[in-house]
PDB file of C-alpha atoms in Angstrom:
ATOM      1  CA  MET A   1     230.926  49.829-157.656  1.00  0.00           C
ATOM      2  CA  THR A   2     234.495  49.839-156.431  1.00  0.00           C
ATOM      3  CA  SER A   3     235.564  46.276-155.771  1.00  0.00           C
ATOM      4  CA  SER A   4     238.443  46.934-153.419  1.00  0.00           C
ATOM      5  CA  ALA A   5     239.056  49.267-150.504  1.00  0.00           C
ATOM      6  CA  SER A   6     242.561  49.894-151.913  1.00  0.00           C
ATOM      7  CA  THR A   7     241.172  52.262-154.571  1.00  0.00           C
ATOM      8  CA  ILE A   8     238.910  54.404-152.381  1.00  0.00           C
ATOM      9  CA  PRO A   9     239.371  58.188-152.534  1.00  0.00           C
ATOM     10  CA  ALA A  10     240.024  60.689-149.761  1.00  0.00           C
ATOM     11  CA  PRO A  11     237.463  61.035-146.970  1.00  0.00           C
ATOM     12  CA  PRO A  12     234.775  63.734-146.983  1.00  0.00           C
ATOM     13  CA  ALA A  13     236.138  67.145-146.012  1.00  0.00           C
ATOM     14  CA  ARG A  14     233.921  67.337-142.904  1.00  0.00           C
ATOM     15  CA  THR A  15     232.067  64.411-141.343  1.00  0.00           C
ATOM     16  CA  LEU A  16     229.507  64.540-138.539  1.00  0.00           C
ATOM     17  CA  LEU A  17     229.427  61.406-136.396  1.00  0.00           C
ATOM     18  CA  VAL A  18     225.968  61.275-134.827  1.00  0.00           C
ATOM     19  CA  GLY A  19     226.448  59.170-131.726  1.00  0.00           C
ATOM     20  CA  PHE A  20     230.008  58.595-130.592  1.00  0.00           C
ATOM     21  CA  GLY A  21     230.355  55.128-129.122  1.00  0.00           C
ATOM     22  CA  LYS A  22     232.908  52.470-130.019  1.00  0.00           C
ATOM     23  CA  LEU A  23     232.236  52.672-133.740  1.00  0.00           C
ATOM     24  CA  GLY A  24     232.649  56.443-133.848  1.00  0.00           C
ATOM     25  CA  ARG A  25     235.824  56.321-131.786  1.00  0.00           C
ATOM     26  CA  SER A  26     237.320  53.781-134.166  1.00  0.00           C
ATOM     27  CA  LEU A  27     236.161  55.530-137.342  1.00  0.00           C
ATOM     28  CA  ALA A  28     237.250  59.059-136.427  1.00  0.00           C
ATOM     29  CA  PRO A  29     241.044  58.421-136.479  1.00  0.00           C
ATOM     30  CA  ARG A  30     240.770  56.917-139.980  1.00  0.00           C
ATOM     31  CA  LEU A  31     239.122  60.043-141.323  1.00  0.00           C
ATOM     32  CA  LEU A  32     241.452  62.410-139.473  1.00  0.00           C
ATOM     33  CA  ALA A  33     244.572  60.550-140.618  1.00  0.00           C
ATOM     34  CA  ASP A  34     243.648  61.190-144.256  1.00  0.00           C
ATOM     35  CA  GLY A  35     242.938  64.894-143.789  1.00  0.00           C
ATOM     36  CA  GLY A  36     239.224  64.933-142.987  1.00  0.00           C
ATOM     37  CA  ASP A  37     237.629  67.008-140.217  1.00  0.00           C
ATOM     38  CA  VAL A  38     235.433  65.147-137.711  1.00  0.00           C
ATOM     39  CA  ILE A  39     232.655  66.488-135.499  1.00  0.00           C
ATOM     40  CA  ALA A  40     231.068  64.286-132.840  1.00  0.00           C
ATOM     41  CA  LEU A  41     227.434  64.877-131.837  1.00  0.00           C
ATOM     42  CA  ARG A  42     226.794  63.123-128.527  1.00  0.00           C
ATOM     43  CA  ARG A  43     224.848  63.447-125.292  1.00  0.00           C
ATOM     44  CA  SER A  44     227.850  63.416-122.942  1.00  0.00           C
ATOM     45  CA  ASP A  45     230.973  65.480-122.368  1.00  0.00           C
ATOM     46  CA  ASP A  46     233.346  62.532-122.372  1.00  0.00           C
ATOM     47  CA  ASP A  47     236.883  63.101-123.576  1.00  0.00           C
ATOM     48  CA  LEU A  48     237.318  63.025-127.339  1.00  0.00           C
ATOM     49  CA  PRO A  49     240.244  61.794-129.450  1.00  0.00           C
ATOM     50  CA  VAL A  50     242.688  64.490-130.480  1.00  0.00           C
ATOM     51  CA  GLY A  51     241.354  66.358-133.508  1.00  0.00           C
ATOM     52  CA  VAL A  52     237.661  65.575-132.984  1.00  0.00           C
ATOM     53  CA  VAL A  53     235.378  68.552-132.295  1.00  0.00           C
ATOM     54  CA  GLY A  54     232.489  67.779-129.945  1.00  0.00           C
ATOM     55  CA  ILE A  55     228.934  69.100-129.849  1.00  0.00           C
ATOM     56  CA  ARG A  56     226.714  68.084-126.938  1.00  0.00           C
ATOM     57  CA  ALA A  57     223.051  67.556-127.791  1.00  0.00           C
ATOM     58  CA  ASP A  58     220.206  65.113-127.188  1.00  0.00           C
ATOM     59  CA  LEU A  59     218.203  64.315-130.305  1.00  0.00           C
ATOM     60  CA  ALA A  60     215.210  63.223-128.232  1.00  0.00           C
ATOM     61  CA  ALA A  61     214.198  66.905-128.290  1.00  0.00           C
ATOM     62  CA  PRO A  62     214.611  69.697-130.849  1.00  0.00           C
ATOM     63  CA  LEU A  63     218.179  70.991-130.813  1.00  0.00           C
ATOM     64  CA  LYS A  64     218.768  74.454-129.381  1.00  0.00           C
ATOM     65  CA  VAL A  65     221.856  74.926-131.544  1.00  0.00           C
ATOM     66  CA  GLN A  66     222.320  75.133-135.294  1.00  0.00           C
ATOM     67  CA  LEU A  67     224.694  72.428-136.495  1.00  0.00           C
ATOM     68  CA  PRO A  68     227.467  73.301-138.952  1.00  0.00           C
ATOM     69  CA  ALA A  69     227.286  72.342-142.596  1.00  0.00           C
ATOM     70  CA  VAL A  70     228.957  68.994-143.207  1.00  0.00           C
ATOM     71  CA  ASP A  71     229.783  66.927-146.259  1.00  0.00           C
ATOM     72  CA  ALA A  72     228.912  63.572-144.707  1.00  0.00           C
ATOM     73  CA  MET A  73     227.282  61.961-141.667  1.00  0.00           C
ATOM     74  CA  VAL A  74     227.433  58.582-139.993  1.00  0.00           C
ATOM     75  CA  VAL A  75     224.513  57.837-137.662  1.00  0.00           C
ATOM     76  CA  THR A  76     225.268  55.214-135.020  1.00  0.00           C
ATOM     77  CA  LEU A  77     222.566  56.007-132.470  1.00  0.00           C
ATOM     78  CA  PRO A  78     221.429  53.213-130.133  1.00  0.00           C
ATOM     79  CA  PRO A  79     217.713  52.375-130.475  1.00  0.00           C
ATOM     80  CA  PRO A  80     215.902  55.338-128.850  1.00  0.00           C
ATOM     81  CA  GLY A  81     212.895  53.252-127.833  1.00  0.00           C
ATOM     82  CA  GLY A  82     209.457  53.055-129.387  1.00  0.00           C
ATOM     83  CA  VAL A  83     208.673  52.466-133.033  1.00  0.00           C
ATOM     84  CA  ALA A  84     208.987  56.189-133.865  1.00  0.00           C
ATOM     85  CA  GLY A  85     212.122  56.808-131.770  1.00  0.00           C
ATOM     86  CA  TYR A  86     214.600  56.923-134.646  1.00  0.00           C
ATOM     87  CA  ARG A  87     212.261  58.985-136.827  1.00  0.00           C
ATOM     88  CA  THR A  88     211.908  61.570-134.071  1.00  0.00           C
ATOM     89  CA  ALA A  89     215.663  61.802-133.513  1.00  0.00           C
ATOM     90  CA  LEU A  90     216.448  62.011-137.231  1.00  0.00           C
ATOM     91  CA  THR A  91     213.808  64.697-137.768  1.00  0.00           C
ATOM     92  CA  HIS A  92     215.387  66.802-135.010  1.00  0.00           C
ATOM     93  CA  LEU A  93     218.760  66.213-136.639  1.00  0.00           C
ATOM     94  CA  ALA A  94     217.494  67.319-140.065  1.00  0.00           C
ATOM     95  CA  ASP A  95     215.928  70.452-138.582  1.00  0.00           C
ATOM     96  CA  ALA A  96     219.249  71.452-136.994  1.00  0.00           C
ATOM     97  CA  LEU A  97     221.335  71.060-140.151  1.00  0.00           C
ATOM     98  CA  PRO A  98     221.652  73.946-142.616  1.00  0.00           C
ATOM     99  CA  SER A  99     221.599  71.517-145.544  1.00  0.00           C
ATOM    100  CA  VAL A 100     221.433  67.795-146.299  1.00  0.00           C
ATOM    101  CA  PRO A 101     224.931  66.235-146.416  1.00  0.00           C
ATOM    102  CA  ALA A 102     226.047  64.769-149.722  1.00  0.00           C
ATOM    103  CA  ARG A 103     226.533  61.373-148.024  1.00  0.00           C
ATOM    104  CA  THR A 104     224.819  59.876-144.988  1.00  0.00           C
ATOM    105  CA  VAL A 105     225.389  56.361-143.645  1.00  0.00           C
ATOM    106  CA  PHE A 106     222.801  55.031-141.196  1.00  0.00           C
ATOM    107  CA  VAL A 107     223.797  52.038-139.087  1.00  0.00           C
ATOM    108  CA  SER A 108     220.805  49.778-138.523  1.00  0.00           C
ATOM    109  CA  SER A 109     220.892  46.022-137.780  1.00  0.00           C
ATOM    110  CA  THR A 110     220.012  42.652-139.274  1.00  0.00           C
ATOM    111  CA  GLY A 111     217.556  42.722-136.367  1.00  0.00           C
ATOM    112  CA  VAL A 112     215.044  44.272-138.801  1.00  0.00           C
ATOM    113  CA  PHE A 113     214.428  40.662-139.879  1.00  0.00           C
ATOM    114  CA  GLU A 114     213.260  39.651-136.420  1.00  0.00           C
ATOM    115  CA  GLY A 115     210.099  37.642-136.853  1.00  0.00           C
ATOM    116  CA  SER A 116     210.965  36.785-140.465  1.00  0.00           C
ATOM    117  CA  ALA A 117     211.221  33.251-141.793  1.00  0.00           C
ATOM    118  CA  SER A 118     213.469  32.268-144.680  1.00  0.00           C
ATOM    119  CA  ALA A 119     214.497  28.975-146.242  1.00  0.00           C
ATOM    120  CA  HIS A 120     217.428  30.631-148.033  1.00  0.00           C
ATOM    121  CA  PRO A 121     220.284  32.925-146.919  1.00  0.00           C
ATOM    122  CA  ILE A 122     218.950  36.491-146.667  1.00  0.00           C
ATOM    123  CA  THR A 123     220.475  39.091-148.968  1.00  0.00           C
ATOM    124  CA  GLU A 124     219.961  42.796-149.525  1.00  0.00           C
ATOM    125  CA  GLN A 125     217.154  41.881-151.948  1.00  0.00           C
ATOM    126  CA  ASP A 126     214.971  40.422-149.185  1.00  0.00           C
ATOM    127  CA  GLU A 127     212.331  42.670-147.640  1.00  0.00           C
ATOM    128  CA  PRO A 128     212.141  42.668-143.818  1.00  0.00           C
ATOM    129  CA  THR A 129     208.838  41.803-142.174  1.00  0.00           C
ATOM    130  CA  PRO A 130     209.508  43.025-138.628  1.00  0.00           C
ATOM    131  CA  THR A 131     207.028  42.127-135.919  1.00  0.00           C
ATOM    132  CA  GLY A 132     208.513  43.191-132.572  1.00  0.00           C
ATOM    133  CA  GLU A 133     208.730  46.817-131.459  1.00  0.00           C
ATOM    134  CA  ARG A 134     212.525  46.970-131.677  1.00  0.00           C
ATOM    135  CA  ALA A 135     212.600  45.519-135.203  1.00  0.00           C
ATOM    136  CA  ARG A 136     209.811  47.789-136.383  1.00  0.00           C
ATOM    137  CA  GLY A 137     211.605  50.774-134.847  1.00  0.00           C
ATOM    138  CA  LEU A 138     214.825  49.888-136.653  1.00  0.00           C
ATOM    139  CA  TYR A 139     213.041  49.506-139.967  1.00  0.00           C
ATOM    140  CA  ASP A 140     211.170  52.780-139.553  1.00  0.00           C
ATOM    141  CA  GLY A 141     214.490  54.419-138.707  1.00  0.00           C
ATOM    142  CA  GLU A 142     215.953  53.159-141.972  1.00  0.00           C
ATOM    143  CA  ARG A 143     213.037  54.575-143.940  1.00  0.00           C
ATOM    144  CA  ALA A 144     213.272  57.914-142.115  1.00  0.00           C
ATOM    145  CA  ALA A 145     217.018  58.100-142.848  1.00  0.00           C
ATOM    146  CA  ILE A 146     216.341  57.491-146.524  1.00  0.00           C
ATOM    147  CA  GLU A 147     213.475  59.991-146.671  1.00  0.00           C
ATOM    148  CA  LEU A 148     215.375  62.745-144.838  1.00  0.00           C
ATOM    149  CA  PHE A 149     218.947  62.181-145.991  1.00  0.00           C
ATOM    150  CA  SER A 150     218.907  59.672-148.902  1.00  0.00           C
ATOM    151  CA  ALA A 151     221.003  57.555-146.543  1.00  0.00           C
ATOM    152  CA  VAL A 152     223.037  54.457-147.297  1.00  0.00           C
ATOM    153  CA  ILE A 153     221.841  51.760-144.904  1.00  0.00           C
ATOM    154  CA  VAL A 154     224.242  49.344-143.189  1.00  0.00           C
ATOM    155  CA  ARG A 155     222.804  46.366-141.332  1.00  0.00           C
ATOM    156  CA  PRO A 156     225.440  44.711-139.129  1.00  0.00           C
ATOM    157  CA  ALA A 157     224.900  41.290-137.660  1.00  0.00           C
ATOM    158  CA  GLY A 158     226.100  40.648-134.082  1.00  0.00           C
ATOM    159  CA  ILE A 159     229.064  42.983-133.554  1.00  0.00           C
ATOM    160  CA  TYR A 160     231.989  41.527-131.618  1.00  0.00           C
ATOM    161  CA  GLY A 161     235.593  42.460-130.951  1.00  0.00           C
ATOM    162  CA  PRO A 162     237.747  43.920-128.150  1.00  0.00           C
ATOM    163  CA  GLY A 163     235.521  45.132-125.328  1.00  0.00           C
ATOM    164  CA  ARG A 164     232.581  43.086-126.645  1.00  0.00           C
ATOM    165  CA  GLY A 165     233.250  39.886-124.746  1.00  0.00           C
ATOM    166  CA  PHE A 166     229.752  38.714-123.816  1.00  0.00           C
ATOM    167  CA  LEU A 167     230.090  35.322-125.510  1.00  0.00           C
ATOM    168  CA  LEU A 168     233.538  34.770-124.008  1.00  0.00           C
ATOM    169  CA  ARG A 169     232.063  35.343-120.552  1.00  0.00           C
ATOM    170  CA  GLN A 170     229.240  32.914-121.290  1.00  0.00           C
ATOM    171  CA  VAL A 171     231.776  30.233-122.166  1.00  0.00           C
ATOM    172  CA  ARG A 172     233.870  31.001-119.085  1.00  0.00           C
ATOM    173  CA  GLU A 173     230.766  30.730-116.909  1.00  0.00           C
ATOM    174  CA  ASN A 174     229.625  27.534-118.634  1.00  0.00           C
ATOM    175  CA  ALA A 175     226.234  29.128-119.274  1.00  0.00           C
ATOM    176  CA  VAL A 176     223.503  27.114-120.953  1.00  0.00           C
ATOM    177  CA  VAL A 177     223.140  28.172-124.601  1.00  0.00           C
ATOM    178  CA  ASN A 178     221.109  27.040-127.598  1.00  0.00           C
ATOM    179  CA  HIS A 179     223.672  25.178-129.697  1.00  0.00           C
ATOM    180  CA  ARG A 180     221.285  25.018-132.653  1.00  0.00           C
ATOM    181  CA  ARG A 181     220.600  28.742-132.909  1.00  0.00           C
ATOM    182  CA  ARG A 182     221.811  30.037-136.267  1.00  0.00           C
ATOM    183  CA  THR A 183     224.141  32.998-135.775  1.00  0.00           C
ATOM    184  CA  ASN A 184     225.681  35.760-137.861  1.00  0.00           C
ATOM    185  CA  ARG A 185     228.329  38.260-136.839  1.00  0.00           C
ATOM    186  CA  ILE A 186     230.782  40.936-137.934  1.00  0.00           C
ATOM    187  CA  HIS A 187     234.007  41.964-136.229  1.00  0.00           C
ATOM    188  CA  GLU A 188     234.007  45.599-135.174  1.00  0.00           C
ATOM    189  CA  HIS A 189     237.174  46.281-137.171  1.00  0.00           C
ATOM    190  CA  ASP A 190     235.565  45.116-140.428  1.00  0.00           C
ATOM    191  CA  LEU A 191     232.404  47.074-139.672  1.00  0.00           C
ATOM    192  CA  VAL A 192     234.404  50.265-139.192  1.00  0.00           C
ATOM    193  CA  ARG A 193     236.191  49.548-142.483  1.00  0.00           C
ATOM    194  CA  THR A 194     232.759  49.226-144.097  1.00  0.00           C
ATOM    195  CA  LEU A 195     231.612  52.623-142.812  1.00  0.00           C
ATOM    196  CA  ASP A 196     234.876  54.231-143.935  1.00  0.00           C
ATOM    197  CA  VAL A 197     234.610  52.816-147.445  1.00  0.00           C
ATOM    198  CA  LEU A 198     230.938  53.805-147.821  1.00  0.00           C
ATOM    199  CA  LEU A 199     231.794  57.384-146.877  1.00  0.00           C
ATOM    200  CA  ARG A 200     234.465  57.611-149.541  1.00  0.00           C
ATOM    201  CA  MET A 201     232.981  55.650-152.472  1.00  0.00           C
ATOM    202  CA  PRO A 202     231.588  57.759-155.337  1.00  0.00           C
ATOM    203  CA  GLU A 203     228.564  55.487-155.841  1.00  0.00           C
ATOM    204  CA  PRO A 204     228.010  53.083-152.904  1.00  0.00           C
ATOM    205  CA  SER A 205     225.280  50.516-152.724  1.00  0.00           C
ATOM    206  CA  ALA A 206     222.116  51.821-151.083  1.00  0.00           C
ATOM    207  CA  LEU A 207     222.031  48.895-148.631  1.00  0.00           C
ATOM    208  CA  VAL A 208     224.767  46.622-147.268  1.00  0.00           C
ATOM    209  CA  HIS A 209     224.495  43.709-144.849  1.00  0.00           C
ATOM    210  CA  ALA A 210     227.630  43.701-142.696  1.00  0.00           C
ATOM    211  CA  VAL A 211     228.017  39.965-142.171  1.00  0.00           C
ATOM    212  CA  ASP A 212     231.133  37.820-142.214  1.00  0.00           C
ATOM    213  CA  ALA A 213     231.611  34.595-144.187  1.00  0.00           C
ATOM    214  CA  ALA A 214     230.524  32.120-141.496  1.00  0.00           C
ATOM    215  CA  SER A 215     226.878  31.946-140.549  1.00  0.00           C
ATOM    216  CA  VAL A 216     227.001  28.920-138.249  1.00  0.00           C
ATOM    217  CA  PRO A 217     225.110  27.378-135.323  1.00  0.00           C
ATOM    218  CA  LEU A 218     226.058  28.910-131.978  1.00  0.00           C
ATOM    219  CA  GLY A 219     227.290  25.521-130.809  1.00  0.00           C
ATOM    220  CA  GLU A 220     230.200  25.640-133.281  1.00  0.00           C
ATOM    221  CA  VAL A 221     231.240  29.048-132.015  1.00  0.00           C
ATOM    222  CA  VAL A 222     231.133  28.277-128.303  1.00  0.00           C
ATOM    223  CA  GLU A 223     232.874  24.939-128.798  1.00  0.00           C
ATOM    224  CA  PHE A 224     235.721  26.692-130.641  1.00  0.00           C
ATOM    225  CA  ILE A 225     236.022  29.320-127.906  1.00  0.00           C
ATOM    226  CA  ALA A 226     236.008  26.634-125.216  1.00  0.00           C
ATOM    227  CA  ARG A 227     238.766  24.652-126.949  1.00  0.00           C
ATOM    228  CA  THR A 228     240.860  27.785-127.361  1.00  0.00           C
ATOM    229  CA  LEU A 229     240.391  28.735-123.712  1.00  0.00           C
ATOM    230  CA  GLY A 230     240.938  25.172-122.518  1.00  0.00           C
ATOM    231  CA  VAL A 231     237.595  24.934-120.719  1.00  0.00           C
ATOM    232  CA  ASP A 232     234.459  22.833-121.077  1.00  0.00           C
ATOM    233  CA  ALA A 233     231.985  23.932-123.738  1.00  0.00           C
ATOM    234  CA  PRO A 234     228.748  25.482-122.482  1.00  0.00           C
ATOM    235  CA  ARG A 235     225.876  23.079-122.048  1.00  0.00           C
ATOM    236  CA  ASP A 236     223.186  22.884-124.693  1.00  0.00           C
ATOM    237  CA  ASP A 237     219.622  23.903-123.960  1.00  0.00           C
ATOM    238  CA  PRO A 238     217.684  20.776-125.027  1.00  0.00           C
ATOM    239  CA  SER A 239     214.372  22.638-125.041  1.00  0.00           C
ATOM    240  CA  ALA A 240     215.496  25.192-127.645  1.00  0.00           C
ATOM    241  CA  GLY A 241     215.075  24.681-131.367  1.00  0.00           C
ATOM    242  CA  PRO A 242     217.051  25.739-134.462  1.00  0.00           C
ATOM    243  CA  ILE A 243     215.918  29.367-134.442  1.00  0.00           C
ATOM    244  CA  GLY A 244     217.577  32.259-136.249  1.00  0.00           C
ATOM    245  CA  LEU A 245     218.320  33.228-139.831  1.00  0.00           C
ATOM    246  CA  VAL A 246     221.257  32.907-142.197  1.00  0.00           C
ATOM    247  CA  HIS A 247     222.515  36.158-143.748  1.00  0.00           C
ATOM    248  CA  ASP A 248     224.597  36.331-146.913  1.00  0.00           C
ATOM    249  CA  GLY A 249     227.612  38.668-146.761  1.00  0.00           C
ATOM    250  CA  SER A 250     228.656  38.410-150.417  1.00  0.00           C
ATOM    251  CA  LEU A 251     228.003  42.082-151.174  1.00  0.00           C
ATOM    252  CA  LEU A 252     230.137  43.194-148.234  1.00  0.00           C
ATOM    253  CA  ARG A 253     233.048  41.068-149.401  1.00  0.00           C
ATOM    254  CA  SER A 254     232.755  42.497-152.910  1.00  0.00           C
ATOM    255  CA  LEU A 255     232.977  45.931-151.305  1.00  0.00           C
ATOM    256  CA  LEU A 256     235.899  45.340-148.940  1.00  0.00           C
ATOM    257  CA  GLY A 257     237.709  42.444-150.509  1.00  0.00           C
ATOM    258  CA  GLU A 258     239.045  40.021-147.891  1.00  0.00           C
ATOM    259  CA  LEU A 259     237.768  40.718-144.393  1.00  0.00           C
ATOM    260  CA  GLN A 260     240.441  41.026-141.734  1.00  0.00           C
ATOM    261  CA  TYR A 261     238.344  38.620-139.638  1.00  0.00           C
ATOM    262  CA  PRO A 262     236.502  36.513-142.247  1.00  0.00           C
ATOM    263  CA  THR A 263     235.004  34.115-139.674  1.00  0.00           C
ATOM    264  CA  TYR A 264     234.522  33.708-135.930  1.00  0.00           C
ATOM    265  CA  VAL A 265     237.680  31.564-135.818  1.00  0.00           C
ATOM    266  CA  GLU A 266     240.050  34.419-136.668  1.00  0.00           C
ATOM    267  CA  GLY A 267     238.061  36.954-134.709  1.00  0.00           C
ATOM    268  CA  TYR A 268     237.714  35.124-131.405  1.00  0.00           C
ATOM    269  CA  ALA A 269     241.241  33.719-131.603  1.00  0.00           C
ATOM    270  CA  ALA A 270     242.561  37.287-131.848  1.00  0.00           C
ATOM    271  CA  MET A 271     240.330  38.477-128.993  1.00  0.00           C
ATOM    272  CA  ILE A 272     241.518  35.692-126.723  1.00  0.00           C
ATOM    273  CA  ALA A 273     245.181  36.238-127.622  1.00  0.00           C
ATOM    274  CA  GLU A 274     244.926  39.990-127.026  1.00  0.00           C
ATOM    275  CA  ALA A 275     242.932  39.773-123.809  1.00  0.00           C
ATOM    276  CA  THR A 276     244.893  37.009-122.056  1.00  0.00           C
ATOM    277  CA  ARG A 277     247.671  38.576-120.046  1.00  0.00           C
ATOM    278  CA  PRO A 278     251.042  36.845-119.560  1.00  0.00           C
ATOM    279  CA  ASP A 279     250.389  36.654-115.807  1.00  0.00           C
ATOM    280  CA  GLY A 280     247.388  34.416-116.406  1.00  0.00           C
ATOM    281  CA  GLY A 281     244.757  37.153-116.330  1.00  0.00           C
ATOM    282  CA  ARG A 282     241.289  36.180-117.419  1.00  0.00           C
ATOM    283  CA  VAL A 283     239.705  37.023-120.729  1.00  0.00           C
ATOM    284  CA  SER A 284     237.429  40.036-120.552  1.00  0.00           C
TER     285      SER A 284
END
């Protein structure tokens, strides 16, 4: 395995981004800048970045168009609903492709471990035991992606970054939160770097947990945000217990090297600095 992103090769010649939300919009310019072609498969006709070719389709039903042959795919579909939702969408995708791409990356979630219990930090070696419908749907989607496309699976923890300011708003509003809930996260920028590297690596790991280096109780995070904003920390929910799991991000760091935002401290400090206007505007 390559140990540093500095030695990664050129991007695939043609990449299909299945779903084109924030991750796709951030990944596409990286691939284009290094000479790759990018096609976006999405349900809307929203404007696309310069250089990206769009195809409108809804994978909830069989596609009426034949997709072009591509060298790689990145699937970032939101949960379609129902345990079989991802499997249905991926089957329709496979039926519309002339051949299986040489590389497919499927973005899942550490949410596949919902309902699991662990006394040790969870790594890629741990097997999920999902109980809820969403978690079971995610896990079935992973298996379908492997069966249909031999996909590399990426499981991000809570994604945050510019435009993902839910926790900042909670602190601003002094919402009641469970200070003892164990939390894991990944900054959007480092997640996009992960997807980029996995597309380019000759022999990537089959499964990567996209988690930064600080799995900490939520109380630590909101107290840091409150201090940085100069407001009172959100109140603790005394009825809530120490729920949640700890995820180990060692494999990700061996893949990328140093994360740009290794912990919540760097990530939220940057978000607050970028989102606070000189005229005293509020954080988004």
